[in-house]
Tab-separated table of C-alpha atoms in Angstrom:
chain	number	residue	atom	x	y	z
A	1	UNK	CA	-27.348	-35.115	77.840
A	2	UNK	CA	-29.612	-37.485	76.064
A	3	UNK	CA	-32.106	-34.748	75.738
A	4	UNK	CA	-29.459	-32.471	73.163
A	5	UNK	CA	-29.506	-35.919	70.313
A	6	UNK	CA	-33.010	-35.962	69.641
A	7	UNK	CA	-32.276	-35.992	65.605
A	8	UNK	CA	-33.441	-40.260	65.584
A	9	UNK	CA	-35.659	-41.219	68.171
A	10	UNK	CA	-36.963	-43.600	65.864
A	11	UNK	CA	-33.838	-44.978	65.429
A	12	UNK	CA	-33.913	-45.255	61.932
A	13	UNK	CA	-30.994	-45.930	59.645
A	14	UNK	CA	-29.353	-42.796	57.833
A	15	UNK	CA	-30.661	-42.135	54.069
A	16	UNK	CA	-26.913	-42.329	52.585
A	17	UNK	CA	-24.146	-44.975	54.017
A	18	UNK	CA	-21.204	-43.254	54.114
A	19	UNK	CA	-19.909	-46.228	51.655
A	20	UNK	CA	-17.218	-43.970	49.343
A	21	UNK	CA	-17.442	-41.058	50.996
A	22	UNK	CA	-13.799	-39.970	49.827
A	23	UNK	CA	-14.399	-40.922	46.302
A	24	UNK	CA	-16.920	-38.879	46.221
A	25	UNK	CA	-15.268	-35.496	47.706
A	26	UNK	CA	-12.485	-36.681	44.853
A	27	UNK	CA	-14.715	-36.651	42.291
A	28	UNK	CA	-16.692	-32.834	43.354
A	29	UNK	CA	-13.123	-31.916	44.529
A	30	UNK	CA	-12.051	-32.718	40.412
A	31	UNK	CA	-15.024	-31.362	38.878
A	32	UNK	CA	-14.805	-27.966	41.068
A	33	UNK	CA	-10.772	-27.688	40.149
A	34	UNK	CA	-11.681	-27.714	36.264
A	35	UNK	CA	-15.174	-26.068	35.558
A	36	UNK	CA	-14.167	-25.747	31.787
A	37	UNK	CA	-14.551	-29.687	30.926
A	38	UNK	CA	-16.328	-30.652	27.832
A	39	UNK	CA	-18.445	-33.383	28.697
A	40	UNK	CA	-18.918	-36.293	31.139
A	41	UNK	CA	-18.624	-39.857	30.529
A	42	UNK	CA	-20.436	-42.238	32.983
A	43	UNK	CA	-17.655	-44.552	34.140
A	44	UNK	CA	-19.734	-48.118	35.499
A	45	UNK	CA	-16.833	-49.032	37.012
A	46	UNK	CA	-13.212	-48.400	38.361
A	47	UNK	CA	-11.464	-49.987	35.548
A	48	UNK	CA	-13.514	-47.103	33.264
A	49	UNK	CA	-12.546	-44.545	35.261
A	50	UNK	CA	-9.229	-45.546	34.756
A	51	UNK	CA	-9.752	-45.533	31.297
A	52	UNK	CA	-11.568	-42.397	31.275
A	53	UNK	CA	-8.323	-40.670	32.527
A	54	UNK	CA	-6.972	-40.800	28.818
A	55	UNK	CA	-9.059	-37.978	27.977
A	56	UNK	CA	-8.317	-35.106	30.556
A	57	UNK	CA	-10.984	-32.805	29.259
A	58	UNK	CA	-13.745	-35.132	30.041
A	59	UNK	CA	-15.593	-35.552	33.685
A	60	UNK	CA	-15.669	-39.109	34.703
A	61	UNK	CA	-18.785	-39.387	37.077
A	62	UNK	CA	-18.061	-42.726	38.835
A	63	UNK	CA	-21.554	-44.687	38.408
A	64	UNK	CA	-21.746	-46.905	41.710
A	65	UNK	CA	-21.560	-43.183	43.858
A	66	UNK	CA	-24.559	-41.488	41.648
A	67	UNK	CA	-27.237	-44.138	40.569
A	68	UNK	CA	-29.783	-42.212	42.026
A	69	UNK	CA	-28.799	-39.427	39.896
A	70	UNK	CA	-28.380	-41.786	36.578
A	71	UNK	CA	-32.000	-40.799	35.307
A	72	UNK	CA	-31.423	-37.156	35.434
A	73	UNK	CA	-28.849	-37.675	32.474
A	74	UNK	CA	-31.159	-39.808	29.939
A	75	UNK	CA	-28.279	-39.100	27.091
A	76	UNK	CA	-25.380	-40.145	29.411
A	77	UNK	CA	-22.203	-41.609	27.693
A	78	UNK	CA	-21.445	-44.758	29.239
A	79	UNK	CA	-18.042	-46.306	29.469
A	80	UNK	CA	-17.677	-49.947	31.065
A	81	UNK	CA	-14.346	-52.117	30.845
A	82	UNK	CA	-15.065	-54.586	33.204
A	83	UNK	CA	-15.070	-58.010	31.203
A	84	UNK	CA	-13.981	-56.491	27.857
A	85	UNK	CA	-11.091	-58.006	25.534
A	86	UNK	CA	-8.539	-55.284	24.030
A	87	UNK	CA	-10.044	-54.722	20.822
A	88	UNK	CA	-13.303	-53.655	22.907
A	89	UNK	CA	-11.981	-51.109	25.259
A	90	UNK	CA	-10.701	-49.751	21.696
A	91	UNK	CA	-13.450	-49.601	20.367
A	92	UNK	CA	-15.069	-47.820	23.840
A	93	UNK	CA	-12.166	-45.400	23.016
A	94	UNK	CA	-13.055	-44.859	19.710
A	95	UNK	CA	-16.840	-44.119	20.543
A	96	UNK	CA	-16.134	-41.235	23.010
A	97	UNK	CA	-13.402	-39.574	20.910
A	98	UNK	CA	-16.230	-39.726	18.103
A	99	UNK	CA	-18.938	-38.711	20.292
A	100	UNK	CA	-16.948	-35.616	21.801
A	101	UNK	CA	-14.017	-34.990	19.416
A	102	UNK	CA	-11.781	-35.572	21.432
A	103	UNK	CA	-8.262	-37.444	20.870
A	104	UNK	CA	-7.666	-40.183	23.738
A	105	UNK	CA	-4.199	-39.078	25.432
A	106	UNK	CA	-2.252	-42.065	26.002
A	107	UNK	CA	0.428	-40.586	28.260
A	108	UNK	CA	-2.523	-39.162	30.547
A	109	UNK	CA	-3.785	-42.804	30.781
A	110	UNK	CA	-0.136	-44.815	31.655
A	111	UNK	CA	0.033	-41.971	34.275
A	112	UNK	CA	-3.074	-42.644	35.922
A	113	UNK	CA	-2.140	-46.821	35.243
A	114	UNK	CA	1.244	-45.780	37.302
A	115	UNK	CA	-0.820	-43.840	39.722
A	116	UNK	CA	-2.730	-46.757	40.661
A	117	UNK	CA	0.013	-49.439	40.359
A	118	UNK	CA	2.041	-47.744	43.031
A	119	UNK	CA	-1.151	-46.957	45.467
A	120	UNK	CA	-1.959	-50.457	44.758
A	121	UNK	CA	1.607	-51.383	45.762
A	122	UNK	CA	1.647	-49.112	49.249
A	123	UNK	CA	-1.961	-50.806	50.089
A	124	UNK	CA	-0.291	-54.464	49.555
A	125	UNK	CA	2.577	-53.498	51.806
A	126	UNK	CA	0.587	-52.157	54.170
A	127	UNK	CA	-1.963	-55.234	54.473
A	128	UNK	CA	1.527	-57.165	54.644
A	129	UNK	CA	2.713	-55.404	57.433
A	130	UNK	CA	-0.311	-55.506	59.433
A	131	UNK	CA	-0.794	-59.522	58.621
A	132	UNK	CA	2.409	-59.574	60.639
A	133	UNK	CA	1.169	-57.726	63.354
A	134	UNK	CA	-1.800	-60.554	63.601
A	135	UNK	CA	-1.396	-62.881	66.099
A	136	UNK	CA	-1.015	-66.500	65.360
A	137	UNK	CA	-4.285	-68.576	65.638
A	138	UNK	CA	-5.039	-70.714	68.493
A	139	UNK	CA	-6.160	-74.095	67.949
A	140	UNK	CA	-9.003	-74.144	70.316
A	141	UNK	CA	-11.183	-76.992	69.736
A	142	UNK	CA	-10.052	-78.191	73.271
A	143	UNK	CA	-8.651	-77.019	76.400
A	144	UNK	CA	-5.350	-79.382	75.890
A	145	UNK	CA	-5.105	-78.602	71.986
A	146	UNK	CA	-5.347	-74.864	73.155
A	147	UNK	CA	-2.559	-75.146	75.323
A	148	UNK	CA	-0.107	-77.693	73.219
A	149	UNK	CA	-0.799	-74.611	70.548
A	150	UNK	CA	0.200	-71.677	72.794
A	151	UNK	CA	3.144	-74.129	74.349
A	152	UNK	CA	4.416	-75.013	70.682
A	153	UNK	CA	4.114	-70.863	69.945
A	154	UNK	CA	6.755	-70.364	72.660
A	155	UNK	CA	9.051	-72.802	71.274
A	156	UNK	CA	9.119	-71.324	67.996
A	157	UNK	CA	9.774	-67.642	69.493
């Protein structure tokens, strides 16, 4: 058996961590479903991605998943929100409608907001639900504070 996995002997670490490897099928997934966009615009983070969802023509390339790739596109338009008052992200707005003429769509961007509110909101109720599947800790600094902690547990089922 051990002689059919002979792809590491070395045992050396894979070239790619599989770190985002569904954000990344969503974004070639996206860019395969409409192969008539306009432009791209380099989103540096998830906030800007969000943001780039106000103009629907336009690929947002999510910039953690393709910094290897970053130099290929030396004329890239970068958007970045992270850290940026309201009149800023306007302004970000205003530079990629200018740059592309494009109109921002506001409605496509309170969508995507909602989109992520209410994923946000099953995540949080599912990291509550599983906190109450946890255990309670066990004081265990000593054998008799480990069992006056498991005794007092009983008591208070």
């Amino acid at each position: 058996m051990k002689k059919a996995f002979r792809y590491n002997r070395r045992g050396s670490s894979p070239a790619r961590k599989l770190c985002g490897y569904a954000r990344w099928l969503r974004f070639w997934a996206e860019a395969l479903a409409r192969p008539r966009a306009c432009g791209a615009v380099w989103a540096e983070d998830a906030d800007a991605g969000l943001l780039a969802a106000g103009f629907p023509a336009l690929l947002a390339v999510p910039a953690p998943l393709f910094t290897e790739t970053a130099e290929l596109f030396p004329g890239r338009c970068r958007l970045a929100a992270e850290g940026k008052d309201a009149e800023a992200l306007l302004a970000a707005i205003r530079d990629v409608e200018a740059r592309f003429s494009l109109r921002f769509d506001w409605d496509a961007f309170l969508a995507a907001c909602e989109r992520r509110d209410r994923r946000g909101g099953r995540l949080r109720a599912l990291s509550r639900a599983l906190a109450a599947l946890a255990p309670p800790p066990v004081d265990a600094r000593t054998p008799q504070t480990a069992l006056r902690s498991l005794s007092e547990r009983k008591r208070e089922i």
